[in-house]
Coordinates of C-alpha atoms and ligand atoms in Angstrom, one line a residue:
X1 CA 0.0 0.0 0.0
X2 CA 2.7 2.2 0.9
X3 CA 4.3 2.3 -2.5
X4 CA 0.5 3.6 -4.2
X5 CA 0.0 6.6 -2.7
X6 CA 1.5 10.1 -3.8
X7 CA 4.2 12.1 -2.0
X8 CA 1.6 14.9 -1.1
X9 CA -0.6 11.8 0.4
X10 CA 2.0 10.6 2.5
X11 CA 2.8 14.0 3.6
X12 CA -0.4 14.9 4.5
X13 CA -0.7 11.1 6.5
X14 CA 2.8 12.1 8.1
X15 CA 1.1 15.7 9.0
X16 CA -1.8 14.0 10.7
X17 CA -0.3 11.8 12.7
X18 CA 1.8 15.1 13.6
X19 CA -1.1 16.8 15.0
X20 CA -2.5 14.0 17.1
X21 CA 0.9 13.6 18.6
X22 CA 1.3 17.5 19.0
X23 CA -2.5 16.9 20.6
X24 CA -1.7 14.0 23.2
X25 CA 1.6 15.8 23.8
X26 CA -0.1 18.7 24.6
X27 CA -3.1 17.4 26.9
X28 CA -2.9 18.7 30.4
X29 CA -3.5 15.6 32.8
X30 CA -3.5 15.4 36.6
X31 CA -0.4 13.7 37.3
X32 CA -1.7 11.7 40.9
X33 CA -4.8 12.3 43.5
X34 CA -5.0 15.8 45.6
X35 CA -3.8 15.0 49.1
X36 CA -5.5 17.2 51.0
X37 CA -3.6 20.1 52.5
X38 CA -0.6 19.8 50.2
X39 CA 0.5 22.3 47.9
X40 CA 1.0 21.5 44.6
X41 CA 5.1 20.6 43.8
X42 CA 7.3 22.7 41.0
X43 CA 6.6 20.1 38.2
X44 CA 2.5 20.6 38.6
X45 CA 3.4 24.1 39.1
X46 CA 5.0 24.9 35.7
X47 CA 2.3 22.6 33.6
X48 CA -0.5 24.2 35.3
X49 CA 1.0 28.1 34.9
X50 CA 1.8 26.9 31.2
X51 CA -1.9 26.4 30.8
X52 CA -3.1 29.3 32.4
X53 CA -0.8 31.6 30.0
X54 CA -1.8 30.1 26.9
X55 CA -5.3 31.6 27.1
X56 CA -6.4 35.4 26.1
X57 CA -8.1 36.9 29.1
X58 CA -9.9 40.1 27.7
X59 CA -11.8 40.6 30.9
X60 CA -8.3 41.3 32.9
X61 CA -6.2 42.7 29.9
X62 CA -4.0 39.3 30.0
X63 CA -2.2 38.3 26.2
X64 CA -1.6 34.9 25.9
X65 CA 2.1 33.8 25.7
X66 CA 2.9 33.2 22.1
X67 CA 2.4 29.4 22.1
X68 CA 6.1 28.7 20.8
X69 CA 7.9 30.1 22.9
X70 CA 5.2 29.4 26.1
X71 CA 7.4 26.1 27.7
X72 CA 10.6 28.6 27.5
X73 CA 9.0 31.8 29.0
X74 CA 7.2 29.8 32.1
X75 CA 10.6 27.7 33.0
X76 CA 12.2 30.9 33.1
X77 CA 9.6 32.6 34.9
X78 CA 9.3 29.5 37.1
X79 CA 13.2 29.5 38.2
X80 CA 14.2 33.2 37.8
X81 CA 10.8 35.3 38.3
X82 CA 8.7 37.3 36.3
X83 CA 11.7 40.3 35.1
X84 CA 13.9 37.8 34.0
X85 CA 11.0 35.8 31.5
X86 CA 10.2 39.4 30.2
X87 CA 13.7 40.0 29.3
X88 CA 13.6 37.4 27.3
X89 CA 10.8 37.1 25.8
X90 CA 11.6 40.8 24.5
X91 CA 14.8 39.4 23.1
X92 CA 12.4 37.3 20.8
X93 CA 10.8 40.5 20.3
X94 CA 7.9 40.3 22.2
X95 CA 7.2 43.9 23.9
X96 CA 7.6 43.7 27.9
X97 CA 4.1 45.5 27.5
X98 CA 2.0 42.5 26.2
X99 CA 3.5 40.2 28.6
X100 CA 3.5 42.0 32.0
X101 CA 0.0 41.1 32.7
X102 CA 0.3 37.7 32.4
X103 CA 3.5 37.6 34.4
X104 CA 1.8 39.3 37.1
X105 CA -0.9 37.1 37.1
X106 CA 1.5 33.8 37.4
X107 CA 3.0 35.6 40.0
X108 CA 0.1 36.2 42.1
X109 CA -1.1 32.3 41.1
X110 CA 2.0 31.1 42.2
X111 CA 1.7 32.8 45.3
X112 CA -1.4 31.5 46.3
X113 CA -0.6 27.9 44.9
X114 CA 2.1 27.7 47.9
X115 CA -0.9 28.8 50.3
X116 CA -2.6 26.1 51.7
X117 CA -5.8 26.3 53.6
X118 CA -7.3 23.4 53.8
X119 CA -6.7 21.5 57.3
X120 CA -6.7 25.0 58.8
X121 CA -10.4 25.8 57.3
X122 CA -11.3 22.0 57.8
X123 CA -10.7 22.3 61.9
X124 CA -12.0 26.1 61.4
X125 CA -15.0 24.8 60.1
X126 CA -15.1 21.9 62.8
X127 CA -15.3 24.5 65.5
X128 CA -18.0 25.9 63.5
X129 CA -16.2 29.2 62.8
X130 CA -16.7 31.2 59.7
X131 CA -14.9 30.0 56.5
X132 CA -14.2 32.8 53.9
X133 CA -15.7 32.1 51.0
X134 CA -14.5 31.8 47.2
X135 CA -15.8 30.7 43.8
X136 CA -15.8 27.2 42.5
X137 CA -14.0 26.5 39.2
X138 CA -10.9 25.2 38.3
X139 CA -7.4 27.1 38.5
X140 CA -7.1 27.4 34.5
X141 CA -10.5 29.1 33.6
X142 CA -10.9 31.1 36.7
X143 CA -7.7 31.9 39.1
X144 CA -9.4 33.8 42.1
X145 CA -10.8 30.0 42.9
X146 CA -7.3 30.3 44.8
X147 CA -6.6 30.2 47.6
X148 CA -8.2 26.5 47.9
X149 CA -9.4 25.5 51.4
X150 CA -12.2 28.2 51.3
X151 CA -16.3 27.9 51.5
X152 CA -17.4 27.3 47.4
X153 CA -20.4 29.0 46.4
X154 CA -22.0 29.0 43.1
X155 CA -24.0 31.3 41.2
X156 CA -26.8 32.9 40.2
X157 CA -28.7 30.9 38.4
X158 CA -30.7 34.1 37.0
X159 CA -27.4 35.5 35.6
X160 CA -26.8 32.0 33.7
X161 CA -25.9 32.3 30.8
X162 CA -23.7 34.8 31.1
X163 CA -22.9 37.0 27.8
X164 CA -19.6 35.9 27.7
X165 CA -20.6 32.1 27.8
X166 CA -23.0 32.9 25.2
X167 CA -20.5 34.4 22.7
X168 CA -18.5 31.5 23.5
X169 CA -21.0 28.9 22.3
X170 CA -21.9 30.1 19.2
X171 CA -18.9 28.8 18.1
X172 CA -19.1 25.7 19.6
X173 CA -22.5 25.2 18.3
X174 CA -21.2 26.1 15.0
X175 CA -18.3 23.6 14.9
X176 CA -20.6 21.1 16.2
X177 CA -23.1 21.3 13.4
X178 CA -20.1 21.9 11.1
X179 CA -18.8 18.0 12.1
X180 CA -21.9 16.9 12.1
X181 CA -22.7 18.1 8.2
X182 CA -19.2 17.2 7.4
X183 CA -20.2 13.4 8.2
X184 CA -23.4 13.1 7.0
X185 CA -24.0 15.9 4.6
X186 CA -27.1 17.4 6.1
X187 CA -27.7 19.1 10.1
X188 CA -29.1 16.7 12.4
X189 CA -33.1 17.7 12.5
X190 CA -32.8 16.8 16.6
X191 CA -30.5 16.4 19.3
X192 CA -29.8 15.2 22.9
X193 CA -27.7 17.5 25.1
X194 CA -26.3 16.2 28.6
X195 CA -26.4 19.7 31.2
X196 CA -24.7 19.1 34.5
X197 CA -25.0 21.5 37.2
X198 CA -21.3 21.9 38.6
X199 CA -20.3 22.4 34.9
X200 CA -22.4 25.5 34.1
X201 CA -21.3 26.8 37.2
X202 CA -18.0 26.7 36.2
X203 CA -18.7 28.3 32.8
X204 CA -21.6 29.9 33.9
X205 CA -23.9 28.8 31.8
X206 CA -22.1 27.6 28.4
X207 CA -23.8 24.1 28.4
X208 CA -26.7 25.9 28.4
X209 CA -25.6 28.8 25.9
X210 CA -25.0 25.7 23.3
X211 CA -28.7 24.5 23.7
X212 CA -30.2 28.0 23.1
X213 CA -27.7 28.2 20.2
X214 CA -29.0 25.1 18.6
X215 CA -32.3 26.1 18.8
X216 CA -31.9 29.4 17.3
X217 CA -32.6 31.8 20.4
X218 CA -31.1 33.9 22.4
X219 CA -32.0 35.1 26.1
X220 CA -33.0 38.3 27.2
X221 CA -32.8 40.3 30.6
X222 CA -34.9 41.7 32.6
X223 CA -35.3 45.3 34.0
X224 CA -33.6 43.8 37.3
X225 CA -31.1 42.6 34.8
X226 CA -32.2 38.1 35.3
X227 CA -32.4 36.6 32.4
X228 CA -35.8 35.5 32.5
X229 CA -37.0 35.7 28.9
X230 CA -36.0 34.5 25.5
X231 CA -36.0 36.1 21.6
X232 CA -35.7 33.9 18.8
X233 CA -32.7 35.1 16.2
X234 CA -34.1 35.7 13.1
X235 CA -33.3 33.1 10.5
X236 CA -32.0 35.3 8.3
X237 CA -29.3 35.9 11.1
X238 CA -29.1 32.4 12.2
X239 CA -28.7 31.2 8.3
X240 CA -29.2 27.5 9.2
X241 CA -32.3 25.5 10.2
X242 CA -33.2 25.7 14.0
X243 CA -32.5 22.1 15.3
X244 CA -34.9 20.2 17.6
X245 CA -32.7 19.5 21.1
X246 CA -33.8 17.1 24.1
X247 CA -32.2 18.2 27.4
X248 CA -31.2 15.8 29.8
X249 CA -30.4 17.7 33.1
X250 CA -28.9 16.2 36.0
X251 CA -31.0 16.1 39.6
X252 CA -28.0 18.7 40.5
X253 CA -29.2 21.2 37.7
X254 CA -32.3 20.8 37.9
X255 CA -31.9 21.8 42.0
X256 CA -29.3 24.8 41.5
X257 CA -31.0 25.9 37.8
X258 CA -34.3 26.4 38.6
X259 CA -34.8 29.7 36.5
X260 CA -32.6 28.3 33.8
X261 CA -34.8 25.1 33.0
X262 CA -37.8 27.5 32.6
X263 CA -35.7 29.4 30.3
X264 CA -34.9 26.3 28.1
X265 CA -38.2 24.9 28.1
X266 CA -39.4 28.4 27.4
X267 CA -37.0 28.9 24.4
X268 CA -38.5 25.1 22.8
X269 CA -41.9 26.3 23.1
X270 CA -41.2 29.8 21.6
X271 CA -39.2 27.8 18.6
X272 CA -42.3 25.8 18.2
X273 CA -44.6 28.6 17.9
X274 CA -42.6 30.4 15.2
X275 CA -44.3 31.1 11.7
X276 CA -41.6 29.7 9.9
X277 CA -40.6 26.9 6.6
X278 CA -41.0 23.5 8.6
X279 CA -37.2 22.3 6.9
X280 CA -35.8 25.4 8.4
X281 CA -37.7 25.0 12.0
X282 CA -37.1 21.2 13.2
X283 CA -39.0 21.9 16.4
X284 CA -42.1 23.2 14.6
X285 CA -41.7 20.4 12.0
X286 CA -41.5 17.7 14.8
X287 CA -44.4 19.2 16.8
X288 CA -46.5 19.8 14.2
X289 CA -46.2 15.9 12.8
X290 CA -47.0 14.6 16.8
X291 CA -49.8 16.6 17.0
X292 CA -51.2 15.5 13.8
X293 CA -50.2 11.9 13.7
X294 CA -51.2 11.1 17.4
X295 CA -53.6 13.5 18.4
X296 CA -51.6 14.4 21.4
X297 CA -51.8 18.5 22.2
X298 CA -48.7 20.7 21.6
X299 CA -48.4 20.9 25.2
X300 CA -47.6 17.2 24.8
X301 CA -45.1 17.4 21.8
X302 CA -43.4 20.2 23.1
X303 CA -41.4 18.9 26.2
X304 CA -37.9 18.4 25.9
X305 CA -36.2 19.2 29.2
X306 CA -36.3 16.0 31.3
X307 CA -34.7 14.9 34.4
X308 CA -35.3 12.6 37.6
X309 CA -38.4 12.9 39.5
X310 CA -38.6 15.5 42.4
X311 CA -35.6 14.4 45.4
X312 CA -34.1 11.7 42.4
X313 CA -30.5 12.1 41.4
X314 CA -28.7 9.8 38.4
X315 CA -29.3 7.5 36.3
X316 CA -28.1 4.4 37.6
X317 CA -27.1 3.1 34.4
X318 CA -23.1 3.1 36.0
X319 CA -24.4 0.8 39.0
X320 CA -25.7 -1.6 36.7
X321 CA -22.5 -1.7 34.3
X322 CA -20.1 -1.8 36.9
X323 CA -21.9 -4.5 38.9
X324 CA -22.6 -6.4 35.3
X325 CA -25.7 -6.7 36.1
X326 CA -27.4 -6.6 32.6
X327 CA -27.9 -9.0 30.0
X328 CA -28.8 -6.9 26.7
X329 CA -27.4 -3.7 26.2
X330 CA -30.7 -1.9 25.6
X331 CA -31.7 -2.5 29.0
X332 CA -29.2 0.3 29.8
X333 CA -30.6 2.9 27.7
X334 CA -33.9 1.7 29.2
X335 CA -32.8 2.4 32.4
X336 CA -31.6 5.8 31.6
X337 CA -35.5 6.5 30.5
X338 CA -37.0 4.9 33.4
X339 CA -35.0 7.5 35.8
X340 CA -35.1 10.7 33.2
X341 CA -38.2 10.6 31.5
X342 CA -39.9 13.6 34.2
X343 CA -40.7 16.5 32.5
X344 CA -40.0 19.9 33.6
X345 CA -41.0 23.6 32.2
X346 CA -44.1 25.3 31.7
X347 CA -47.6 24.3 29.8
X348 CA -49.3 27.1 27.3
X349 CA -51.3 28.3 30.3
X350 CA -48.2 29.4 31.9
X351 CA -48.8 26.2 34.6
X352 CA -46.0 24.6 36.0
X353 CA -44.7 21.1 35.2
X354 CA -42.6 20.3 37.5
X355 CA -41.4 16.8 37.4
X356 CA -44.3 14.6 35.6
X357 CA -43.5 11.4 34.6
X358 CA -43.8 12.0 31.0
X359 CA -42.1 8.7 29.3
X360 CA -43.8 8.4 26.1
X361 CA -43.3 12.1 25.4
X362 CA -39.7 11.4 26.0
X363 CA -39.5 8.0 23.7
X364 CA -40.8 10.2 20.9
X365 CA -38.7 13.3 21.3
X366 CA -35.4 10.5 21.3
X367 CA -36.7 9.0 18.6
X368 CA -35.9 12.0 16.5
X369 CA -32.1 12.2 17.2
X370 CA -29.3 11.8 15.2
X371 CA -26.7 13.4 17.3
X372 CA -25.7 13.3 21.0
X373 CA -23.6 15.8 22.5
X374 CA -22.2 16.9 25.9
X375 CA -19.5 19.8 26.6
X376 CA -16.9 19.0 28.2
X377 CA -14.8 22.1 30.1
X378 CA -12.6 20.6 33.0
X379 CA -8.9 19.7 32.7
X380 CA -9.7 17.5 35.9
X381 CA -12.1 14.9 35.6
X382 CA -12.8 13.3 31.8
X383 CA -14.5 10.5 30.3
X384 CA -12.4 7.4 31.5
X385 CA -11.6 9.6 35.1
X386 CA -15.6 9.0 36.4
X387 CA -18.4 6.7 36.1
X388 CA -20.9 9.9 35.3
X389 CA -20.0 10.3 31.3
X390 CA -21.2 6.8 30.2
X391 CA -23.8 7.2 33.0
X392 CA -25.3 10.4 31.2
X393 CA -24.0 10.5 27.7
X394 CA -23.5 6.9 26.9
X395 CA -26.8 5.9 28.8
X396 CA -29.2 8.8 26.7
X397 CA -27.4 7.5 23.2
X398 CA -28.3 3.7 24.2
X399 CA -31.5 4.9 24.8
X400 CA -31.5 6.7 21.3
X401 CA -30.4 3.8 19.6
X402 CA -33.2 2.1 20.1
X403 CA -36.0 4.4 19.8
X404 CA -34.5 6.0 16.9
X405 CA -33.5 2.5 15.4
X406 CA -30.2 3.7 14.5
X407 CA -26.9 4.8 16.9
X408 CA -26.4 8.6 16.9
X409 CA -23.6 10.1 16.4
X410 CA -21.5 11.1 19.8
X411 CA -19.7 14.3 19.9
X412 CA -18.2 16.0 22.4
X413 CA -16.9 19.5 22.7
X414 CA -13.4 20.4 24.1
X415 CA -14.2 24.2 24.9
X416 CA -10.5 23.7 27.0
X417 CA -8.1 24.3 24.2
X418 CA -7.5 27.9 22.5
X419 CA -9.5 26.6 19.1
X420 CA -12.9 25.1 19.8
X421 CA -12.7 21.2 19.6
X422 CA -15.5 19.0 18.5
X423 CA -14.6 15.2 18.4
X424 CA -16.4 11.7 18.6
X425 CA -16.9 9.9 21.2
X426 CA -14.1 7.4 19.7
X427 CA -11.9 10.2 19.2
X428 CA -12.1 11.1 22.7
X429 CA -12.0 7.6 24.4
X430 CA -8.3 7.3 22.1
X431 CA -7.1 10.5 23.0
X432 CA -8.5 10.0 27.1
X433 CA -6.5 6.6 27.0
X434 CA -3.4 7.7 25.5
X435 CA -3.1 10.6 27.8
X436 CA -3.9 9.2 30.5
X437 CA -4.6 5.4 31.2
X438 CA -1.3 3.9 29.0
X439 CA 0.6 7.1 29.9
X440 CA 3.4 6.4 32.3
X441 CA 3.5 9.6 33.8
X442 CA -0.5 9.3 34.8
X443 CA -0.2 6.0 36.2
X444 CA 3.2 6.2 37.9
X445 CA 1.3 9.2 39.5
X446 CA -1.3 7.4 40.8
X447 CA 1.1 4.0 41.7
X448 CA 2.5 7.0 44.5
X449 CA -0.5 6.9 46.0
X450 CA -0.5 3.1 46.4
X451 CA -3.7 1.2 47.1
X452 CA -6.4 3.6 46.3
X453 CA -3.6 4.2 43.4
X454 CA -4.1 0.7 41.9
X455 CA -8.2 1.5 42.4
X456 CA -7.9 4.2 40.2
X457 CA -6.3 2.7 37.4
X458 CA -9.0 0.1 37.6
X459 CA -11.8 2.4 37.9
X460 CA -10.4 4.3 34.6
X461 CA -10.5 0.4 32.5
X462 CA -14.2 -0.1 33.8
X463 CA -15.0 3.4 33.2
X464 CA -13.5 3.0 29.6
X465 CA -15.5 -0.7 29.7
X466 CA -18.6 1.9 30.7
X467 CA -18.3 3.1 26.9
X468 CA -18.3 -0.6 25.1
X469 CA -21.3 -1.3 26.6
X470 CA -23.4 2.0 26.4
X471 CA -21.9 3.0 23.0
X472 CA -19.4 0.6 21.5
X473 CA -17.0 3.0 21.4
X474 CA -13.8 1.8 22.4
X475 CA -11.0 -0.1 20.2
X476 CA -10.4 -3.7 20.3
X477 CA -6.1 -2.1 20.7
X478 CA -6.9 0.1 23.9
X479 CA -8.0 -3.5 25.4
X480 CA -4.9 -5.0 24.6
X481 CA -2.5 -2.1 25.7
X482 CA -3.9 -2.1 29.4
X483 CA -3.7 -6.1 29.5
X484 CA -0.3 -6.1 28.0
X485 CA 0.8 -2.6 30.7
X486 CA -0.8 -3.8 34.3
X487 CA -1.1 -7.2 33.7
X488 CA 1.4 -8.8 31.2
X489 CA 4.4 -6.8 32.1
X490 CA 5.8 -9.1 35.2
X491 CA 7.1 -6.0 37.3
X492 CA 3.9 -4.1 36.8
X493 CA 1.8 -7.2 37.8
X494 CA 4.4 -7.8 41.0
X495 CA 3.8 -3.9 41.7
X496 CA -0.1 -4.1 41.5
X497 CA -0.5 -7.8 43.2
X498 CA 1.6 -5.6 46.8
X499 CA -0.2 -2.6 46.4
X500 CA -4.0 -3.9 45.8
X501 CA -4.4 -7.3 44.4
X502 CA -8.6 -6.3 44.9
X503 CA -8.0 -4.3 42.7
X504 CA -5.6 -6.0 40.1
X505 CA -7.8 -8.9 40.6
X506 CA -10.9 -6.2 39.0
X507 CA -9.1 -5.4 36.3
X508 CA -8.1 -8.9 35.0
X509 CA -11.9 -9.6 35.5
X510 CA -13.2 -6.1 33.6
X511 CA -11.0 -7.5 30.6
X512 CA -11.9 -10.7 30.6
X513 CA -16.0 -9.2 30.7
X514 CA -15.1 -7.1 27.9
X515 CA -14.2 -10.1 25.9
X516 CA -17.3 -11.5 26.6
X517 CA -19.6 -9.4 26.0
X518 CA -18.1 -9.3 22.4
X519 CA -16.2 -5.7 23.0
X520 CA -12.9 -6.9 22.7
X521 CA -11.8 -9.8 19.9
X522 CA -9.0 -11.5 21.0
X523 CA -6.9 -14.5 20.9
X524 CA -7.6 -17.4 23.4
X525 CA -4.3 -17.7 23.6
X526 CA -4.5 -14.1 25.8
X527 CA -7.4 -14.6 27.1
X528 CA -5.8 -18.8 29.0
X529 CA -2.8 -16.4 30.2
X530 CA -5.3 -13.2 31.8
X531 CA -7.9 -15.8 33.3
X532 CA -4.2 -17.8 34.7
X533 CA -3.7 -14.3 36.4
X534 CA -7.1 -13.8 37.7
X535 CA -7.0 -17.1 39.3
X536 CA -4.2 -16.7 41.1
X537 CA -5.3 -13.3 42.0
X538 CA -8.0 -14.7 43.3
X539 CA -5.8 -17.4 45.1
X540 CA -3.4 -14.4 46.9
X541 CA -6.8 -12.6 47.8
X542 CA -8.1 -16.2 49.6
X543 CA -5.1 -16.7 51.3
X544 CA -4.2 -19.8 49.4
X545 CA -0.9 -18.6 48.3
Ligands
BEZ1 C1 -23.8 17.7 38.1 O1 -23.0 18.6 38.4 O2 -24.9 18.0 37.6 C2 -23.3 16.3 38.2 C3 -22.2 16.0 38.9 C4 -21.8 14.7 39.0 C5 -22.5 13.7 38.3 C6 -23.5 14.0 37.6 C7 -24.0 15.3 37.5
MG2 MG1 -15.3 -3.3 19.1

């Protein structure tokens, strides 16, 4: 094959493969658990401050470092200070007046990063005495979340979204639409959206800026300055067709964003209502055919924000995976309904819903989708890192699957980097795995940390087994590189048997489940040498040997 293809093919193959190392290369990953009460350590330090230069941030007249020369300027700022990494960044011709502000932002960072408050505020708040209180976040999108060990309070929900998160989304909307047109030549007439709570408090609001953008609205203040109302942007404006989208909002969102589901469920009903060409209005074309072909009212066909019922949180499809506990895969999906289907918003009479079990209204609004989609916009915690992605995103596109008779297609968003980054689910389980799972420097961080170590590395395989059985998306190869890392390499294995053989003995199992359930083809040959090690796992952890 190699001999066929054209010099400008094989550079551009050579080019590729450039970018996705540049991309792993790139990824910021914790590098081992928080302990509690320790400040970070100068390795942490200078990754962390890297990241926090390499973003614009108009709000506090902070530049960006120029990405080449970004590793160079934050060593130097790291071991000489902040006069020193000016100098030379000016030598490369980069005026001491663009890169000031950022240096006096690492500074005051780095400061507080050697502050510590926790054990302090933890016995502080153990005598019951008052604990200052700061913003939750993380470091990278908002600093003044430092110094940790303080009392984290949210938001407004009425300020949600805020204008900045807004202008932020449209892009993201329009990269997601873009992929999705790419793929399949046409815009998806309906999608489901994931919204967490403790993510759009972080961004304030951008999950929920990406729904309004899909549908074609935009929210409005009040004369108290709450965003309480909705307009719809004109088409003409919005120059694509408004696209049907089911919410899915976490118990936790649905507690904290009271206001903001009205405002969503507000924003579909408006969209219905609009006067407009059905192929350029899919909510009005999906209503409309309900209405008509099942006599239900628009009331009915209009819901699209669902959650738990009133005082429910999750979804419990991660129980049921990690306890295998399930025989066909669509019993997942089925699951996810079961616990999501209650309906929240308003009827045309301006009467609250608030948590009716609505089920078949949300069998036909999933029915419709062609795309699932969730944004991602934490450095911390990522698809393999918790049991809540598959839970949510994997659980809502099993649960498409079948109603819709065909798998959507996963995206997720990766709002982290300075372009906007929308890629598969695949694409993000390979890049999630590379960074972190088969990267040394991950797990010889978390092998520090010894037996709850060991757990995590396990937890990350049946998290990553979490997205083989809600959405098939993980390569037969990422199966074979975590057998052939923890369990085939003899000092690995030795390591992992003293630290947690619970653990290793897990792992072994979650592989050898994986293979049965058809996720992972494999020769037998592999599979007689991991079921030798889960036996005799399984003998250390009975005392027989
Ligand atoms: C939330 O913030 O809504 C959330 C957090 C953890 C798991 C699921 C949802
Ligand atoms: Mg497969």
């Amino acid at each position: 094959m190699a001999k066929n293809i054209s010099d400008n093919e094989r550079d551009a193959k050579v080019f590729a493969l450039y970018e996705q190392l540049v991309e792993i290369e790139e990824r910021l990953i914790p590098t081992g658990l928080h302990v509690f009460g320790r400040p970070s350590s100068a390795g942490e330090k200078i990754d962390l401050l890297k990241m926090v230069a390499s973003f614009d941030r108009p709000e506090s007249g902070v530049r960006a470092l120029p990405e080449g020369l970004l590793d160079e300027a934050v060593r130097e700022f790291v071991t000489s200070g902040a006069d020193p990494a000016v100098s030379l960044l000016e030598q490369k011709g980069v005026t001491a007046e663009t890169t000031r502000p950022v240096f006096s932002l690492l500074e005051t960072i780095s400061a507080k990063l050697q502050t510590n408050n926790e054990l302090d505020s933890l016995l502080r708040a153990l005598r019951g005495e008052f604990i200052e209180p700061g913003p939750g976040a993380d470091i990278v999108q908002n600093p003044d979340i430092l110094p940790t060990g303080r009392n984290t309070h949210a938001i407004n929900p009425y300020a949600v979204p805020s204008a900045v998160a807004f202008a932020r989304a449209e892009a993201v909307a329009r990269s997601l639409l873009e992929r999705y047109q790419n793929e399949n030549g046409r815009y998806p007439e309906a999608m489901a959206l994931v919204l967490w709570g403790l993510d759009n408090i972080k961004t304030q609001g951008e999950g929920v800026a990406q729904a309004l953008w899909l549908l074609g609205t935009r929210p409005v203040r009040d004369a108290l300055n709450r965003t309480t109302n909705i307009e719809a942007i004109p088409l003409d404006q919005l120059g694509r067709p408004r696209i049907d989208v089911v919410m899915t909002v976490s118990g936790i969102f649905r507690d904290l964003f009271s206001p903001t589901v009205q405002l969503l469920d507000k924003a579909v009903r408006l969209v219905a209502q609009l006067d407009e060409p059905l192929e350029l209005n899919y909510v009005r074309k999906h209503v409309l055919q309900q209405v008509e072909q099942e006599a239900c009212d628009v009331d009915d066909a209009a819901v699209r924000v669902f959650s738990n019922a009133p005082g429910n949180y999750g979804t419990n499809v991660n129980f049921m995976v990690m306890d295998s506990q399930w025989e066909r895969e669509e019993t997942l999906g089925d699951l996810f309904v079961t616990r999501k289907c209650f309906a929240y918003g308003r009827d045309s009479k301006g009467r609250p819903i608030e948590g009716r079990e609505a089920r078949v209204a949300m069998d036909r609004a999933l029915s419709r989708v062609e795309a699932t989609y969730q944004n991602i916009d934490t450095f911390e915690i990522g698809l393999t890192d918790v049991d809540h992605y598959f839970e949510y995103l994997g659980g809502v596109s099993k649960a498409v699957e079948k109603r819709a008779k065909a798998r959507p297609a996963i995206y997720l968003s990766d709002t982290l980097s300075r372009e906007v980054k929308i890629r598969t689910l695949e694409e993000t389980v390979r890049l999630e795995t590379r960074a972190k799972t088969l990267n040394p420097k991950w797990y010889e961080g978390m092998l520090k940390h010894g037996f709850r170590g060991v757990a995590e590395i396990e937890n990350h395989v049946s998290n990553t087994f979490g997205w083989s059985a809600t959405a098939d998306a993980v390569d037969d190869w990422i199966y074979a590189e975590v057998a052939n890392t923890f369990l085939f390499d003899e000092s690995m294995l030795e390591r992992l048997r003293d630290l947690n053989p619970h653990s290793a003995h897990a792992l072994a199992q979650r592989l050898l489940e994986a293979n049965g359930r058809g996720y992972w083809d494999v020769d037998q040959s592999v599979l007689e040498k991991l079921r030798e090690i889960s036996r005799s796992l399984e003998d250390q952890l009975e005392g027989v040997i």
